CSV table of C-alpha atoms in Angstrom, one decimal:
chain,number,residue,atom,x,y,z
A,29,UNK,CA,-8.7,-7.7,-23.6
A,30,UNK,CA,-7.3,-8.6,-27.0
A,31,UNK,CA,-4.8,-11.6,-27.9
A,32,UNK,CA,-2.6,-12.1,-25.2
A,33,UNK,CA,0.0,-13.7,-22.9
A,34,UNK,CA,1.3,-14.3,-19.5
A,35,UNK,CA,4.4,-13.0,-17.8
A,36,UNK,CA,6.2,-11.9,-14.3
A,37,UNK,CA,7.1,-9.0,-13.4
A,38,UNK,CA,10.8,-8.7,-13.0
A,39,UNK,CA,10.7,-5.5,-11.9
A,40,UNK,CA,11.6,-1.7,-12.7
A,41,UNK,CA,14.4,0.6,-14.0
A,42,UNK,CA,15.5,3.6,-16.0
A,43,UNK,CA,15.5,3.9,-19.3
A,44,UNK,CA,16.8,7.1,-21.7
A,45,UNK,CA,14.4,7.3,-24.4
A,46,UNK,CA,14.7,10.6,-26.8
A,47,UNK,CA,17.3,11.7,-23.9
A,48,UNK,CA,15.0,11.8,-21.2
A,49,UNK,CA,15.1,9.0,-18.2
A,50,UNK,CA,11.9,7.3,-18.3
A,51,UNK,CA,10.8,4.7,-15.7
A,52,UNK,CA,10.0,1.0,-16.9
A,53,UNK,CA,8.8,-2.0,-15.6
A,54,UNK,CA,10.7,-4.9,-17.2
A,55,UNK,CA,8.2,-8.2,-17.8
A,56,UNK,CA,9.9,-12.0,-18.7
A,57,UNK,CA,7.2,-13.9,-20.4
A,58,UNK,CA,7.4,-17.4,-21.9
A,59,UNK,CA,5.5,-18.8,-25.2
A,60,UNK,CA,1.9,-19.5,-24.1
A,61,UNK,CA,0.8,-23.1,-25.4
A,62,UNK,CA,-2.9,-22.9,-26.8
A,63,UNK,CA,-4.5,-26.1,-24.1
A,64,UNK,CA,-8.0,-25.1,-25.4
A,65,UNK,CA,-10.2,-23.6,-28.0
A,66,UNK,CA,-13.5,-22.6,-27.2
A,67,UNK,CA,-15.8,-21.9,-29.6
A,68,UNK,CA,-19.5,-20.6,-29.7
A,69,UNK,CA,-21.0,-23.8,-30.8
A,70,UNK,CA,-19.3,-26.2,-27.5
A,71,UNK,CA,-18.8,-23.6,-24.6
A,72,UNK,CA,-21.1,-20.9,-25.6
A,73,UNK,CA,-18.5,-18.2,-26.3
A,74,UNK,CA,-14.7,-18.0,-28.5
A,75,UNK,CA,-12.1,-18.2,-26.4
A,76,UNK,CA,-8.4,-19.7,-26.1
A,77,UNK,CA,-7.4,-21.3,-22.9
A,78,UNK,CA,-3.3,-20.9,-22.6
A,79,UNK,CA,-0.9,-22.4,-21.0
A,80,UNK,CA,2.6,-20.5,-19.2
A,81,UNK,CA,5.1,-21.9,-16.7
A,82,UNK,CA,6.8,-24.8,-16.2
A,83,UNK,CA,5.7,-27.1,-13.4
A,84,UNK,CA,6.9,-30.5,-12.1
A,85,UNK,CA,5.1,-33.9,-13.3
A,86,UNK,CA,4.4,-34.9,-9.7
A,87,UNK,CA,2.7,-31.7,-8.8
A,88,UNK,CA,-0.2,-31.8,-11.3
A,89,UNK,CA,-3.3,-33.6,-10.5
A,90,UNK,CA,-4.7,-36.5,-12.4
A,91,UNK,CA,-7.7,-34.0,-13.7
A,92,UNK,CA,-5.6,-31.6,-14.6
A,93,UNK,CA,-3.3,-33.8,-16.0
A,94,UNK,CA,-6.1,-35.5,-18.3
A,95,UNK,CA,-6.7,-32.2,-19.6
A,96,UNK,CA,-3.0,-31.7,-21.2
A,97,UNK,CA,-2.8,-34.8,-22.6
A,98,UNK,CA,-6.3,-34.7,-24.2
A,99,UNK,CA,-4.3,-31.5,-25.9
A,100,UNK,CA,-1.1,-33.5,-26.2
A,101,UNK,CA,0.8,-30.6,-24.1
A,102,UNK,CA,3.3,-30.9,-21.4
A,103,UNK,CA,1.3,-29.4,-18.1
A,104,UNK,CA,1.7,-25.7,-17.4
A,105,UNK,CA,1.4,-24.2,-14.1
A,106,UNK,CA,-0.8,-21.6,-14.9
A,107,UNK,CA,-3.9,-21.7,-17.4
A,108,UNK,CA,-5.9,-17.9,-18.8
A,109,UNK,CA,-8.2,-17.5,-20.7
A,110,UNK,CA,-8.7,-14.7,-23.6
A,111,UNK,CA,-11.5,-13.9,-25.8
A,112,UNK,CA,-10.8,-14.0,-29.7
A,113,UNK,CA,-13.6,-13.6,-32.8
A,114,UNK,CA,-11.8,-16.1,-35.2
A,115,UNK,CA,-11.1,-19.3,-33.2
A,116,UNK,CA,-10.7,-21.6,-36.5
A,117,UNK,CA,-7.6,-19.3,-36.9
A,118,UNK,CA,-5.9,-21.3,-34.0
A,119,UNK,CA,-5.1,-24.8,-33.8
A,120,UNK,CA,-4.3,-27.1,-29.9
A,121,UNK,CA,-0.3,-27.3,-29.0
A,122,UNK,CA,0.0,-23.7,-31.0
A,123,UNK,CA,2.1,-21.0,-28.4
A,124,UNK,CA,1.7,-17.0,-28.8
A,125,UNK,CA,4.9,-15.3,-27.5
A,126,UNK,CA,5.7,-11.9,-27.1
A,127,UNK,CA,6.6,-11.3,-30.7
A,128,UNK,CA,2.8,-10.3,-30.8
A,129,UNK,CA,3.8,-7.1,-29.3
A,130,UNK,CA,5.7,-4.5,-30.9
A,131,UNK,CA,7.6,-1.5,-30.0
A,132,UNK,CA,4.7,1.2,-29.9
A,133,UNK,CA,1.7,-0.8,-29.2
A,134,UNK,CA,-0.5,0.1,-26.4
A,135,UNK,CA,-0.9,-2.9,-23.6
A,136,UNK,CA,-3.3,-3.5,-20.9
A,137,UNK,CA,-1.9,-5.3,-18.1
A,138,UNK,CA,-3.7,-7.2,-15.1
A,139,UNK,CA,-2.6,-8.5,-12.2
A,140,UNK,CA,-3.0,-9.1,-8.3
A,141,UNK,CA,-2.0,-5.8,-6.8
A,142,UNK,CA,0.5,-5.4,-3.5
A,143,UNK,CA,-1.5,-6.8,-0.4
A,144,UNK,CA,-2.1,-3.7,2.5
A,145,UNK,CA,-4.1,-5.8,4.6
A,146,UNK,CA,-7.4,-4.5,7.0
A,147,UNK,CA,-6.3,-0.7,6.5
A,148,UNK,CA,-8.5,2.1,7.9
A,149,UNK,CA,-10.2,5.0,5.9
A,150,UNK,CA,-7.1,7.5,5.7
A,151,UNK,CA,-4.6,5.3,4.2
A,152,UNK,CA,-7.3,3.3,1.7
A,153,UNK,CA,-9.4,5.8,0.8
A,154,UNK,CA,-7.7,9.4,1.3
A,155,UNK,CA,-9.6,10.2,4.0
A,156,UNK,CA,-8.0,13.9,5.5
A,157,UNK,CA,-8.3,12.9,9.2
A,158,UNK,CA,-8.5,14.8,11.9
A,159,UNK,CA,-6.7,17.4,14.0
A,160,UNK,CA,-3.6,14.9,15.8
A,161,UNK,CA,-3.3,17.8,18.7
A,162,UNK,CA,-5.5,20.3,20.3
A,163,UNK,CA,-7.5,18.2,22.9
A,164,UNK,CA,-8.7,16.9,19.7
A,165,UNK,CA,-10.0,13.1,20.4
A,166,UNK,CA,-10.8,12.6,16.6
A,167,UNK,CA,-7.8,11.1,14.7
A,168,UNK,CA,-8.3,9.0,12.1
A,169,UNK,CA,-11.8,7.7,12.4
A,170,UNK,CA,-14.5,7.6,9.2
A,171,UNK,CA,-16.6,10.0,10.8
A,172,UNK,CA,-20.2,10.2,9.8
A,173,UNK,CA,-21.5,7.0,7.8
A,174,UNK,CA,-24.7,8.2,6.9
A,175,UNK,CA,-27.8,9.9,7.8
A,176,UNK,CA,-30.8,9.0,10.4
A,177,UNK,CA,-33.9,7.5,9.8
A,178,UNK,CA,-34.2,8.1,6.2
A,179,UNK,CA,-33.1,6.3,4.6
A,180,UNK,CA,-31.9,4.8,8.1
A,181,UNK,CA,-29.1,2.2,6.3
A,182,UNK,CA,-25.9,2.9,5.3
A,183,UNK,CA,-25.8,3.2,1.4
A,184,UNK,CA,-23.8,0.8,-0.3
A,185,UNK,CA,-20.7,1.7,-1.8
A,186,UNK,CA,-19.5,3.8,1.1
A,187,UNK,CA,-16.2,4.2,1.8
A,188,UNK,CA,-15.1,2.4,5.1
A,189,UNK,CA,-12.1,0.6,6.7
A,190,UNK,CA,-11.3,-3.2,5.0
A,191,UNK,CA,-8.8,-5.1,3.1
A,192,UNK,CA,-6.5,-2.9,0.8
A,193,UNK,CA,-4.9,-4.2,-2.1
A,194,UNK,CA,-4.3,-8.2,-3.3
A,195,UNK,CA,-6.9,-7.5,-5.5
A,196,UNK,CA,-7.1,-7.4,-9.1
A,197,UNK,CA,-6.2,-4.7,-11.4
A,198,UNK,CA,-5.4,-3.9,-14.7
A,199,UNK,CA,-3.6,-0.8,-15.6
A,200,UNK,CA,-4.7,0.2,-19.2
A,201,UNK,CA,-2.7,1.3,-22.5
A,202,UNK,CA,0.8,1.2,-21.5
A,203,UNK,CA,3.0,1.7,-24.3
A,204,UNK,CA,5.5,-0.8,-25.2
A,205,UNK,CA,9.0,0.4,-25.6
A,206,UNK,CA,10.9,-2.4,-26.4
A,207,UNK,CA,10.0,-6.3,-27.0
A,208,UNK,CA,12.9,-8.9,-27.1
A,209,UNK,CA,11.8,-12.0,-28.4
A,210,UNK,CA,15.1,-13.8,-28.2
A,211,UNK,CA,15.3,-13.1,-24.3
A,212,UNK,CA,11.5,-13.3,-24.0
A,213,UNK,CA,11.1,-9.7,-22.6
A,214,UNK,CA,8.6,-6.9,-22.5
A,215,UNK,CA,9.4,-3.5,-21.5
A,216,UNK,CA,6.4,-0.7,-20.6
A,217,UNK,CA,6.5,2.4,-19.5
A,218,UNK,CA,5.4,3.2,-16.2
A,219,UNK,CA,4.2,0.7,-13.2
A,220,UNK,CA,2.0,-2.8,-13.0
A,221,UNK,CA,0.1,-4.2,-10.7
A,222,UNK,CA,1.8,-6.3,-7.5
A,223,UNK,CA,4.9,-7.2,-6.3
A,224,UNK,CA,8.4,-8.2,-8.6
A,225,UNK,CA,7.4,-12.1,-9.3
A,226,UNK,CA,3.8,-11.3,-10.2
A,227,UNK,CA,2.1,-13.1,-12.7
A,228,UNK,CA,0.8,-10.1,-15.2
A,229,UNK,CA,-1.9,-10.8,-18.2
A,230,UNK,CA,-0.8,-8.6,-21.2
A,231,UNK,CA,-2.8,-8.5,-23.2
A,232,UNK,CA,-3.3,-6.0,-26.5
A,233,UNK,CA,-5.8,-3.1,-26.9
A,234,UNK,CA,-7.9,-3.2,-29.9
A,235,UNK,CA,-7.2,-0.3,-32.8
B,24,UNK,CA,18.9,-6.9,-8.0
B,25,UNK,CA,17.8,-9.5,-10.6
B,26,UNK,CA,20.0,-10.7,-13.3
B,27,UNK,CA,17.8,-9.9,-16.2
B,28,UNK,CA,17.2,-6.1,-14.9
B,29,UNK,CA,21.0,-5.9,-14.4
B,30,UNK,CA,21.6,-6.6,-18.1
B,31,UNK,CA,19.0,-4.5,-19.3
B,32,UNK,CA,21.0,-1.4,-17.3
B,33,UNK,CA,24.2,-2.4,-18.7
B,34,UNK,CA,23.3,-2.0,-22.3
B,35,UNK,CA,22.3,1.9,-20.8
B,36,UNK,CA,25.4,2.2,-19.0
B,37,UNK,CA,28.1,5.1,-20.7
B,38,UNK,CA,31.3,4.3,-20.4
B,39,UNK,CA,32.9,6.9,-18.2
B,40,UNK,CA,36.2,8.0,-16.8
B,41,UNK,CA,36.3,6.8,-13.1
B,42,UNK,CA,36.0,9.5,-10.6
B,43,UNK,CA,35.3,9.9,-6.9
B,44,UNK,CA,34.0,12.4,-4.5
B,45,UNK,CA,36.2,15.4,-3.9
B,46,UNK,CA,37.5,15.4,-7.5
B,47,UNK,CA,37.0,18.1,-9.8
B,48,UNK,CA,35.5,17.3,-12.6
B,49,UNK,CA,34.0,18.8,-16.1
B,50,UNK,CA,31.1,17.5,-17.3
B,51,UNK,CA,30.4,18.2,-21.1
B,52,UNK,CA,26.2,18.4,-21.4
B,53,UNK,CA,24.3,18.7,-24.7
B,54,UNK,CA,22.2,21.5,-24.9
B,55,UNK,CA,19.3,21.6,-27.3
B,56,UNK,CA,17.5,25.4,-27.3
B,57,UNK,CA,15.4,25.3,-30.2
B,58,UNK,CA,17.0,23.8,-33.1
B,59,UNK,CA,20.7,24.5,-32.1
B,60,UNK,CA,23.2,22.1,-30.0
B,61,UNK,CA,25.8,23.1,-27.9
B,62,UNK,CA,27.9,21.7,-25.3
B,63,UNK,CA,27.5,23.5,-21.6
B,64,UNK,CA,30.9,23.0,-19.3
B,65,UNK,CA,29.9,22.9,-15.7
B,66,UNK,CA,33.4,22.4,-13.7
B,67,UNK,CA,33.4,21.8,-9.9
B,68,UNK,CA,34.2,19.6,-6.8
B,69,UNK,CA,32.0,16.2,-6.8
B,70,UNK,CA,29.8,16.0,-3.6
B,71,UNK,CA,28.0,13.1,-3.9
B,72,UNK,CA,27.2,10.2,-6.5
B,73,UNK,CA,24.4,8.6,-5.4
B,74,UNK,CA,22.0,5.1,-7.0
B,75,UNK,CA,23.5,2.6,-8.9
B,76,UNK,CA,23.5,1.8,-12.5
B,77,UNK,CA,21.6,3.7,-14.7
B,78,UNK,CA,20.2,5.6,-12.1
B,79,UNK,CA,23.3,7.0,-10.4
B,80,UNK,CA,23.4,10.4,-10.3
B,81,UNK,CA,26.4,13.3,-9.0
B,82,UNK,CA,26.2,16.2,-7.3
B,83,UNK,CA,28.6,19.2,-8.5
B,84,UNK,CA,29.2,22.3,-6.9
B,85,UNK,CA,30.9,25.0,-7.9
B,86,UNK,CA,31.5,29.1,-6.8
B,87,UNK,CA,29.9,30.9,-9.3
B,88,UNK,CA,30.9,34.2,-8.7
B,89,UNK,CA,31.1,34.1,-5.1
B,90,UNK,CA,27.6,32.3,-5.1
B,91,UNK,CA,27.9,28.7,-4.6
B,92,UNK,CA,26.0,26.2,-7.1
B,93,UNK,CA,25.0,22.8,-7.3
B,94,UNK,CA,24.2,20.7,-10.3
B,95,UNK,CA,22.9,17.0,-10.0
B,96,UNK,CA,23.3,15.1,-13.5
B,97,UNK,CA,22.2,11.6,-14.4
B,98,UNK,CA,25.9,10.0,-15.4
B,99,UNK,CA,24.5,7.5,-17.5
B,100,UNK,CA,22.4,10.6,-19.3
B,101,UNK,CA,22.9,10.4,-23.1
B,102,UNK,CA,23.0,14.4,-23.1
B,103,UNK,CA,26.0,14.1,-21.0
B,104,UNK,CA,28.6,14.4,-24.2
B,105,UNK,CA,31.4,13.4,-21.3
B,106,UNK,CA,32.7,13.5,-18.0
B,107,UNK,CA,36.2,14.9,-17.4
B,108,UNK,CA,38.5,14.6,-14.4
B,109,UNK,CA,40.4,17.5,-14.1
B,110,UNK,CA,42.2,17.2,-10.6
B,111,UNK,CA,42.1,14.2,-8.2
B,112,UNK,CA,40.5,14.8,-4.6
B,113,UNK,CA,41.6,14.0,-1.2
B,114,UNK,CA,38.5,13.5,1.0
B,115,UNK,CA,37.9,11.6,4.2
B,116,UNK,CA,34.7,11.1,3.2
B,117,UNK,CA,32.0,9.8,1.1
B,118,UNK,CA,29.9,12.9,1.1
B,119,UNK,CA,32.2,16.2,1.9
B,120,UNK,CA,29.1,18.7,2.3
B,121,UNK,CA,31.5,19.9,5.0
B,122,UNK,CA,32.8,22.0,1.8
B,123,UNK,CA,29.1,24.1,1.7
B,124,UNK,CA,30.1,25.5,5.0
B,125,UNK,CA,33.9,26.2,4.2
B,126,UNK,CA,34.4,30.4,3.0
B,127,UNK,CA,36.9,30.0,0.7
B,128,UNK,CA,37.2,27.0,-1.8
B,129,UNK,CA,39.5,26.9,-4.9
C-alpha cells in the first residue's frame, strides 16, 4: 500500500453515475498528522507513522504521550504506518488528507471485517451439507478430514469449523467516485471491510 | 441514518410532484436505443413506493391490452425526465395489491 490515510466508515448508499444507480460506501476521514519518519538508516526501512482521531488528554499514557510531544503534535487516537521510497520529501507535524485522492483513482482499503464468531464449515467455508430429511443423520458436519495412515495427520490448511470474520482485510482497487475535501469525504464504489464506524486504511495503488 | 449519508442523498434527490399510492400517475422515462433519445410514457395506478431517499422506488401497473403490467422505477433516477399526477386516488391502504385481483379496473 501506497501513501495513505485513515478514515471510518460511515456507511453505504446509492448513487446515479452515467444514469445507472451504483452502490457506494461513503468514508469521513480526517488530515493524518506525520508523528514519525522512518528511514533506512534509524529503523531499518522508509516509513511514515500517522496520526488520525481526536482523543482526550487524560486518556493517553505518559509513553505515548512522550512520543507526541517529541513530534510537537497533539495526541491522536490512532497511529498507522505506510511505506514510502522518498522519506526526506516529508517533514514531522505535516498531515495528508484526502485531497491525495482523486476522482478516478483506484484505492485499496483494509480494515477489520464483521465479526461471525465460532461458525461451523457450511456458513464459513461453503460447505454444501447434507441431506436435512430422509433418515439422513448427516446435517451439517465437515465430513471427512483427511485420509488414514498416510500421511496419518490432518494437512494444514484444511478447511474446518472456527472463528469467522473480525479479521483483517483489504478489498483491492476500488475506484474513487467522488472526494470532498472541504467535508473530508471519500466515496468508493462497492463495499469495505466491517461494520459502519470502522476504522478503514486507504491507501493508493501504485500506476 | 447518519447525518453525513443523509446529505450525500439529498444532493441525489429529484424534486418531484408529491404522489401517493392509488394515484394515477405518468412517468416520463428517457430512453437511449443506440444514439437516439426519446421519452417512453408509462401511465397507471401506483401500488407501492418502497425505500427511502435515493433508493425509493414505485411500483406502476397498468392494463395493457387486457394484460396487466407492472413497472418498478427508481424515482430519484436521472432517466426519469418527470413524474406526473394525473388523477388523485382514494385507497385504504398503503399497498392496494387488492387491485391485481380486481377484473375490471379503469
Amino acid at each position: 500500500m501506497a501513501r495513505g490515510i485513515l478514515g471510518r466508515k460511515i456507511g453505504m448508499t446509492q448513487l446515479f453515475v452515467d444514469d445507472r444507480a451504483i452502490g457506494v460506501t461513503v468514508i469521513e476521514t480526517a488530515p493524518c498528522t506525520i508523528v514519525q519518519i522512518k528511514t533506512i538508516e534509524s529503523d531499518g526501512y522508509n516509513a511514515l507513522q500517522l496520526g488520525y482521531g481526536e482523543i482526550k488528554e487524560s486518556r493517553v499514557t505518559r509513553p505515548i504521550a512522550g512520543h507526541f510531544s517529541k513530534a510537537g503534535v497533539t495526541p491522536q487516537r490512532h497511529l498507522f504506518e505506510i511505506r514510502i521510497d522518498n522519506p526526506e520529501d516529508y517533514t514531522v507535524g505535516e498531515t495528508l488528507s484526502v485531497d491525495l485522492f482523486e476522482e478516478g483513482d483506484k484505492v485499496d482499503i483494509a480494515g477489520t471485517s464483521k465479526g461471525h464468531g465460532f461458525q461451523g464449515v457450511v456458513k464459513r467455508w461453503n460447505f454444501a451439507g447434507g441431506p436435512a430429511s430422509h433418515g439422513s443423520h448427516f446435517h451439517r458436519r465437515p465430513g471427512s478430514v483427511g485420509n488414514c495412515v498416510r500421511p496419518g495427520r490432518v494437512i494444514k490448511g484444511k478447511k474446518l469449523p472456527g472463528q469467522m470474520g473480525s479479521r483483517r482485510a483489504t478489498v483491492r482497487a476500488l475506484q474513487v467516485l467522488r472526494v470532498d475535501p472541504e467535508r473530508n469525504l471519500l466515496i468508493v464504489k462497492g463495499s469495505t471491510p466491517g461494520s459502519r464506524g470502522a476504522i478503514l486504511e486507504l491507501g493508493k495503488r501504485h500506476g | 441514518m447518519d447525518d453525513i449519508l443523509r446529505a450525500i442523498e439529498k444532493e441525489q434527490l429529484k424534486e418531484r410532484e408529491p404522489f401517493n399510492t392509488g394515484d394515477i400517475v405518468r412517468i416520463h422515462e428517457r430512453i437511449t436505443e443506440g444514439t437516439k433519445e426519446r421519452i417512453q410514457v408509462f401511465e397507471g395506478i401506483v401500488l407501492k413506493r418502497s425505500g427511502g431517499g435515493t433508493q425509493e422506488m414505485v411500483t406502476i401497473r397498468k392494463i395493457s391490452s387486457g394484460i396487466g403490467v407492472e413497472k418498478t422505477y427508481p424515482v430519484h433516477s436521472p432517466k426519469i425526465e418527470r413524474i406526473e399526477v394525473v388523477k388523485e386516488g382514494f385507497v385504504r391502504q398503503s399497498r392496494p395489491y387488492f387491485m391485481r385481483r380486481l377484473r375490471r379496473i379503469r
